[in-house]
């Protein structure tokens, strides 16, 4: 029997928006763009449906401003090109073989960036082998809903445009997704769903954690069966990592981990990892300091250029979260993660640094001078220190915060060129003098430029 969701689940009716009011949740930008897109699709006699998570979220009363998935009854690639031309946008990606295209169109308000629409031709899918990519053929909206993962994601609303004004047509909900949403139920559509595509297990985890859903009996049995049969291990490391990164992108990655433990998923994805109260506390501290890292900026940390998911989705905060989750893991377990998954460089570097960060944390105490703190923490990256700050309660955590805020950015009154001007020949001596001067400056022994020059002269003479 599958362990239940550790949080109490609301099984009483949650509010679900009436179909007629559904599109009221679109922001004006999105409503305007969809109105024009729908009118153009209609002129081409193509049915257009808002589908999947977008409809699910509108039904929950959330405003829809992004992640807009459209199903096109017809050629989605051609329609995307026509929409780009008519709406002054651009096709960001298109795959004729898959019948999918991503369209970027300018938002109505000037300077507010681009709105992204994902278009896909309605299709049926078959999975020739477990965890393999499906064989796809064009089909109708009914088949397109049938190929989806969970009932709450298998809902579509027809888009109609009357004289350019967008309105909702038929709502298709063949698997009872609205009722499941209201009842807080996670329900798979097919008995072999996880065998076909094991990422659905990880998708379900995220969805259940975010929306407080609980698997119904059949889905719970399928989760248990998928774990027994080891379907998750059939996933390529890239696909599994993609899902892990999406979990890190959730508002509460720690809650996803708690649920992953309850479902028994964690050991098959990241052996050794487990939710704990201490870990939840770390995330509380991380959220409390979020303003500090607003925009994800960590001073002194280089940008990554990788095209991976983390890079695309605020990798810095996701990397910090990954570091917090893994903070208690041993060096062997960390090495196992690095060997199993194709980690983006900043992520891999941070995991490698964790044992050193823990060792440094043990040596941090309130009696240390700033220069001693500098010596201990300087070898760590800003991300590593940030993790240490959120992971450690007490003085070590506080010292790490002070280091990032005050000590690390501090600059001595003289730099290397200034020291050369004082008559020191280029070479290792300059480095030694700079280190010493930095320490004296941090400890308040040298504050002005004149004092720094005297300090340097004294070192030369001694
Ligand atoms: P989120 O809010 O996390 O973005 P979403 O449901 O919008 O959730 P997407 O990954 O954008 O997630 O997928 C859009 C829709 O495509 C889903 O709602 C679901 O209907 C369908 N879908 C996505 N991945 C799968 C999958 N692996 N198997 C079946 N259907 C899927």
XYZ file of C-alpha atoms and ligand atoms in Angstrom:
493
model
C 0.000 0.000 0.000
C 1.429 3.363 -0.995
C 2.090 5.760 1.873
C -0.283 8.659 1.728
C 0.524 12.257 1.155
C 2.188 13.358 4.416
C 0.230 16.595 4.427
C -3.476 16.492 5.228
C -5.246 16.542 1.897
C -8.424 18.472 1.285
C -10.823 15.998 -0.191
C -13.763 18.311 0.094
C -14.653 20.362 -2.938
C -12.056 22.960 -3.818
C -13.433 25.841 -5.896
C -13.388 25.140 -9.596
C -14.186 27.973 -11.974
C -17.269 27.500 -14.185
C -16.415 26.866 -17.864
C -18.169 30.057 -18.991
C -15.933 32.138 -16.717
C -12.774 30.291 -17.565
C -11.222 32.821 -19.923
C -11.743 35.636 -17.416
C -8.527 34.367 -15.837
C -6.489 35.348 -18.911
C -4.467 38.501 -18.476
C -5.526 41.223 -20.989
C -2.316 40.605 -22.955
C -2.997 36.931 -23.340
C -6.700 37.442 -24.090
C -5.848 39.936 -26.850
C -3.212 37.654 -28.387
C -5.435 34.584 -28.236
C -8.368 36.562 -29.708
C -6.345 37.481 -32.758
C -4.771 34.030 -33.063
C -8.182 32.363 -32.840
C -9.668 34.615 -35.539
C -6.779 33.766 -37.882
C -7.087 30.035 -37.138
C -10.840 30.231 -37.793
C -10.267 31.884 -41.197
C -8.067 28.885 -42.020
C -10.798 26.552 -40.722
C -8.516 25.222 -37.997
C -9.909 24.345 -34.596
C -7.900 25.887 -31.750
C -7.946 24.634 -28.160
C -6.347 25.863 -24.985
C -5.201 22.662 -23.351
C -3.456 20.937 -20.451
C -1.945 22.745 -17.479
C -3.171 26.126 -18.748
C -6.815 25.008 -18.477
C -6.153 23.240 -15.174
C -4.753 26.432 -13.684
C -7.591 28.589 -15.052
C -10.066 26.157 -13.488
C -8.280 26.640 -10.177
C -8.846 30.355 -10.508
C -5.193 31.201 -11.267
C -4.399 34.023 -13.678
C -2.818 32.808 -16.910
C 0.033 34.883 -18.212
C 2.515 32.245 -19.455
C 2.899 28.534 -20.275
C 0.176 28.725 -22.885
C -0.337 25.433 -24.708
C -2.555 25.393 -27.756
C -3.759 22.321 -29.637
C -4.404 22.918 -33.315
C -6.724 20.706 -35.323
C -4.570 20.901 -38.419
C -1.077 22.052 -39.323
C 0.365 23.795 -36.235
C 3.649 24.657 -37.968
C 1.912 26.501 -40.826
C -0.431 28.245 -38.419
C 2.500 29.401 -36.267
C 4.183 30.928 -39.338
C 0.948 32.691 -40.341
C 0.414 34.000 -36.803
C 3.988 35.257 -36.596
C 3.465 37.243 -39.762
C 0.034 38.589 -38.867
C 0.869 39.451 -35.244
C 4.358 40.843 -35.790
C 5.957 37.974 -33.887
C 8.474 35.267 -34.700
C 8.612 31.505 -34.763
C 11.053 30.622 -31.997
C 11.192 26.915 -32.809
C 9.357 24.576 -35.100
C 9.521 20.834 -35.694
C 7.627 19.691 -38.712
C 8.250 16.031 -37.864
C 6.508 16.483 -34.509
C 3.936 19.032 -35.719
C 4.921 21.520 -33.006
C 5.969 25.166 -33.009
C 6.744 27.847 -30.449
C 5.676 31.339 -31.280
C 6.844 34.589 -29.687
C 4.608 37.622 -30.071
C 5.047 41.103 -28.621
C 2.891 41.799 -25.591
C 0.358 44.617 -25.910
C 2.078 46.905 -23.379
C 5.235 48.382 -24.935
C 8.455 47.116 -23.374
C 6.757 44.231 -21.572
C 8.528 41.590 -23.601
C 7.297 38.654 -25.556
C 4.436 36.265 -24.980
C 5.231 32.665 -25.822
C 2.635 30.301 -27.253
C 3.274 26.579 -27.757
C 1.303 25.136 -30.649
C 0.964 21.431 -31.352
C -1.139 19.593 -33.910
C -3.676 17.283 -32.269
C -2.303 13.759 -32.318
C -2.536 10.205 -31.065
C 0.496 8.524 -29.519
C 1.610 4.948 -29.113
C 4.564 3.701 -27.103
C 6.321 0.802 -28.862
C 8.636 0.212 -25.888
C 8.692 1.266 -22.254
C 10.250 4.704 -21.703
C 10.867 5.114 -25.456
C 9.690 8.093 -27.444
C 6.155 7.575 -28.774
C 5.087 6.955 -32.352
C 2.863 9.874 -33.233
C 0.152 10.300 -35.860
C -2.172 13.253 -36.456
C -5.604 12.762 -34.971
C -8.441 14.671 -33.336
C -8.782 16.491 -30.017
C -10.302 13.408 -28.362
C -7.133 11.377 -29.072
C -4.997 14.322 -28.098
C -6.580 14.379 -24.655
C -6.282 10.597 -24.378
C -2.471 10.720 -24.765
C -2.018 12.898 -21.665
C -0.809 11.997 -18.209
C -3.335 12.894 -15.510
C -7.040 13.657 -15.635
C -6.481 17.206 -14.340
C -4.138 17.808 -17.294
C -6.462 16.236 -19.876
C -8.893 19.112 -20.228
C -9.259 21.444 -23.206
C -11.389 24.447 -23.965
C -12.249 25.397 -27.512
C -11.305 28.944 -28.414
C -13.758 30.923 -30.516
C -13.493 34.476 -31.776
C -16.640 36.505 -32.494
C -15.665 39.662 -34.326
C -12.215 39.442 -32.791
C -13.519 38.899 -29.237
C -12.330 35.728 -27.624
C -14.814 33.405 -25.987
C -14.817 29.877 -24.672
C -16.536 27.178 -26.728
C -16.898 23.555 -25.678
C -15.009 22.355 -22.608
C -13.713 18.832 -23.154
C -13.055 16.928 -19.971
C -13.442 13.273 -20.924
C -11.645 11.875 -17.863
C -13.353 13.906 -15.157
C -10.431 16.239 -14.531
C -12.602 19.018 -13.082
C -14.134 16.689 -10.532
C -10.668 15.368 -9.641
C -9.357 18.892 -9.251
C -12.239 19.727 -6.944
C -11.682 16.568 -4.917
C -7.883 16.918 -4.741
C -7.358 13.689 -6.682
C -4.418 12.702 -8.881
C -5.548 10.154 -11.435
C -3.723 8.535 -14.338
C -5.590 7.953 -17.556
C -4.154 4.543 -18.471
C -3.028 1.389 -16.699
C 0.362 1.409 -18.514
C 0.984 5.115 -18.285
C 4.161 4.956 -16.167
C 5.588 2.098 -18.207
C 5.083 4.125 -21.396
C 6.648 7.232 -19.918
C 8.196 7.081 -16.428
C 8.693 10.862 -16.348
C 4.983 10.943 -15.535
C 5.780 9.596 -12.082
C 7.998 12.611 -11.428
C 5.493 14.949 -13.089
C 2.765 13.541 -10.851
C 4.927 14.126 -7.819
C 5.389 17.792 -8.666
C 1.741 18.259 -9.468
C 0.551 16.473 -6.325
C 2.937 18.471 -4.171
C 2.071 21.814 -5.739
C -1.702 21.333 -5.841
C -2.058 19.148 -2.770
C -3.456 16.223 -4.755
C -3.598 12.647 -3.521
C -3.385 9.651 -5.858
C -6.605 7.686 -6.160
C -6.417 3.979 -5.404
C -5.626 2.836 -8.940
C -2.965 5.509 -9.416
C -1.436 4.679 -6.023
C -1.221 1.036 -7.115
C 0.417 2.097 -10.391
C 2.976 4.176 -8.525
C 3.854 1.208 -6.327
C 4.036 -1.080 -9.368
C 6.239 1.371 -11.309
C 8.644 1.558 -8.377
C 8.760 -2.223 -7.990
C 9.466 -2.659 -11.678
C 12.092 0.097 -11.619
C 10.627 2.122 -14.499
C 12.405 5.255 -13.307
C 15.751 3.598 -13.906
C 14.820 3.182 -17.576
C 14.774 6.948 -18.015
C 17.785 8.519 -19.636
C 19.823 10.580 -17.119
C 19.043 13.685 -19.189
C 15.284 13.212 -18.903
C 15.470 12.368 -15.209
C 17.669 15.401 -14.566
C 15.224 17.601 -16.499
C 12.482 16.497 -14.104
C 14.708 16.998 -11.044
C 15.420 20.534 -12.199
C 11.710 21.183 -12.636
C 11.181 19.965 -9.066
C 13.867 22.409 -7.922
C 11.971 25.132 -9.756
C 8.803 24.452 -7.768
C 7.849 26.995 -5.098
C 8.535 24.342 -2.430
C 11.249 21.889 -3.557
C 11.443 20.598 0.027
C 7.742 19.696 -0.099
C 8.317 17.787 -3.355
C 11.092 15.844 -1.600
C 8.841 15.105 1.391
C 6.249 13.658 -0.966
C 8.898 11.802 -2.987
C 9.957 10.112 0.252
C 6.366 9.251 1.134
C 5.816 7.717 -2.304
C 9.138 5.860 -2.101
C 10.521 7.617 -5.184
C 13.596 9.340 -3.701
C 15.891 6.299 -3.384
C 15.409 5.530 -7.081
C 16.280 9.063 -8.162
C 18.800 10.399 -5.632
C 19.892 7.570 -3.322
C 20.799 8.776 0.157
C 18.656 11.889 0.008
C 15.757 12.189 2.459
C 13.481 14.887 3.758
C 14.098 15.964 7.359
C 12.804 18.703 9.636
C 16.274 20.297 9.552
C 16.152 20.386 5.787
C 12.714 22.006 5.819
C 14.092 24.631 8.208
C 16.893 25.369 5.762
C 14.364 26.076 3.060
C 12.470 28.364 5.406
C 15.703 30.279 5.932
C 16.361 30.284 2.200
C 12.963 31.792 1.523
C 13.507 34.374 4.259
C 16.693 35.503 2.560
C 15.229 35.423 -0.938
C 15.122 39.215 -1.164
C 18.817 39.199 -0.489
C 19.403 37.142 -3.581
C 16.677 38.920 -5.560
C 16.917 38.228 -9.247
C 19.146 35.295 -8.439
C 22.216 37.521 -8.348
C 25.053 36.096 -6.352
C 27.892 38.530 -6.349
C 31.057 37.351 -8.000
C 29.463 34.312 -9.589
C 29.959 33.975 -13.366
C 27.050 33.468 -15.725
C 26.668 30.038 -17.225
C 26.269 29.674 -20.951
C 24.878 26.125 -20.914
C 21.643 25.555 -22.753
C 20.366 23.294 -20.018
C 17.178 23.590 -18.069
C 18.806 25.106 -15.013
C 20.429 27.809 -17.074
C 17.078 28.594 -18.612
C 15.215 28.775 -15.351
C 17.063 30.786 -12.775
C 19.856 28.300 -12.299
C 21.338 30.177 -9.384
C 18.435 29.713 -7.017
C 17.841 26.182 -8.277
C 21.526 25.463 -7.704
C 21.324 26.814 -4.164
C 18.274 24.640 -3.557
C 20.103 21.601 -4.892
C 23.005 22.397 -2.571
C 20.659 22.703 0.396
C 19.018 19.385 -0.387
C 22.374 17.643 -0.713
C 24.151 19.388 2.169
C 24.111 16.336 4.448
C 25.192 13.826 1.811
C 28.598 12.186 2.071
C 31.342 12.700 -0.512
C 30.594 9.254 -2.037
C 26.907 9.997 -2.425
C 27.670 13.384 -3.968
C 30.122 11.763 -6.379
C 27.455 9.208 -7.315
C 25.023 11.987 -8.223
C 27.684 13.720 -10.310
C 28.504 10.446 -12.081
C 24.866 9.584 -12.778
C 23.542 12.900 -14.063
C 24.921 15.288 -16.692
C 24.976 18.187 -14.268
C 25.471 21.759 -15.467
C 28.890 23.076 -14.404
C 27.810 25.410 -11.550
C 25.646 22.669 -10.122
C 28.465 20.070 -10.305
C 30.944 22.521 -8.824
C 28.659 23.265 -5.902
C 28.056 19.594 -5.094
C 31.794 18.985 -5.165
C 32.276 21.832 -2.713
C 29.787 20.649 -0.116
C 32.140 18.498 2.017
C 34.592 21.435 2.178
C 31.768 23.830 3.098
C 30.693 21.529 5.943
C 34.280 21.298 7.192
C 34.662 25.091 7.097
C 31.343 25.517 8.918
C 32.697 23.476 11.826
C 35.605 25.912 12.160
C 33.580 29.127 12.033
C 32.971 30.709 15.417
C 32.258 34.102 16.894
C 35.851 34.568 18.162
C 37.395 34.642 14.694
C 38.783 37.872 13.311
C 37.438 38.991 9.901
C 40.771 38.097 8.275
C 40.527 34.547 9.673
C 36.970 34.221 8.379
C 38.213 35.461 5.006
C 40.924 32.802 4.889
C 38.441 30.053 5.677
C 35.662 31.124 3.339
C 37.580 32.632 0.423
C 38.238 29.256 -1.263
C 34.490 28.570 -1.486
C 32.273 29.908 -4.267
C 29.572 32.455 -3.440
C 26.969 29.743 -4.059
C 28.746 27.398 -1.634
C 28.800 30.102 1.045
C 25.159 30.902 0.436
C 24.308 27.226 0.948
C 26.378 27.183 4.130
C 24.515 30.263 5.331
C 21.087 28.664 4.874
C 22.151 25.193 5.984
C 23.813 26.085 9.267
C 21.910 27.365 12.252
C 23.816 29.488 14.754
C 27.038 31.403 14.378
C 28.418 29.569 11.321
C 25.371 30.561 9.265
C 25.477 34.135 10.510
C 29.203 34.462 9.823
C 28.677 33.197 6.277
C 26.046 35.905 5.703
C 28.352 38.569 7.145
C 31.168 37.310 4.956
C 29.098 37.640 1.762
C 27.659 41.002 2.736
C 30.698 42.751 4.231
C 33.969 40.857 4.221
C 34.110 39.409 0.721
C 33.318 42.686 -1.081
C 35.788 44.710 1.064
C 38.761 46.119 -0.878
C 42.101 47.155 0.655
C 43.151 50.796 0.021
C 45.986 49.727 -2.333
C 46.070 47.339 -5.255
C 48.988 45.543 -6.918
C 49.873 48.480 -9.133
C 49.939 50.841 -6.141
C 52.324 48.471 -4.391
C 54.648 48.385 -7.427
C 54.664 52.166 -7.395
C 56.038 51.943 -3.863
C 59.122 50.265 -5.354
C 58.307 46.551 -5.108
C 59.288 44.529 -8.188
C 56.543 42.362 -9.771
C 56.612 38.832 -8.376
C 55.257 36.650 -5.561
C 56.096 39.331 -3.001
C 53.299 41.508 -4.349
C 50.775 38.724 -3.762
C 52.028 38.195 -0.212
C 51.855 41.910 0.536
C 48.360 42.149 -0.922
C 47.163 39.223 1.225
C 48.700 40.754 4.335
C 47.294 44.188 3.574
C 43.845 42.730 2.979
C 43.995 40.969 6.354
C 45.152 44.158 8.123
C 42.402 46.125 6.387
C 39.693 43.589 7.281
C 40.800 43.584 10.919
C 40.648 47.393 11.032
C 44.387 47.897 11.469
C 44.645 49.804 8.190
C 41.826 51.940 6.904
C 43.211 54.816 4.813
C 45.517 54.842 1.811
C 48.219 56.648 3.792
C 48.095 54.031 6.545
C 48.287 51.306 3.911
C 51.441 52.859 2.391
C 53.059 53.045 5.822
C 52.059 49.434 6.440
C 53.666 48.306 3.154
C 56.881 50.265 3.843
C 57.053 48.661 7.286
C 56.766 45.185 5.751
C 59.582 45.946 3.288
C 61.864 47.153 6.019
C 61.171 44.286 8.408
P 3.300 23.041 -15.244
O 2.300 23.853 -14.511
O 4.216 22.282 -14.365
O 4.009 23.773 -16.354
P 1.864 21.660 -17.328
O 0.771 20.672 -17.125
O 1.542 22.910 -18.043
O 2.436 21.918 -15.861
P 3.773 20.971 -19.392
O 5.033 20.214 -19.219
O 3.808 22.337 -19.925
O 3.085 20.923 -17.966
O 2.837 20.084 -20.281
C 1.641 20.585 -20.855
C 0.629 19.474 -20.962
O 1.133 18.441 -21.813
C 0.317 18.782 -19.647
O -0.677 19.473 -18.916
C -0.139 17.422 -20.114
O -1.462 17.473 -20.578
C 0.744 17.164 -21.315
N 1.974 16.427 -20.972
C 3.186 16.938 -20.710
N 4.081 15.965 -20.475
C 3.415 14.808 -20.589
C 3.792 13.434 -20.476
N 5.040 13.071 -20.174
N 2.836 12.504 -20.689
C 1.567 12.853 -21.015
N 1.152 14.114 -21.133
C 2.058 15.087 -20.927
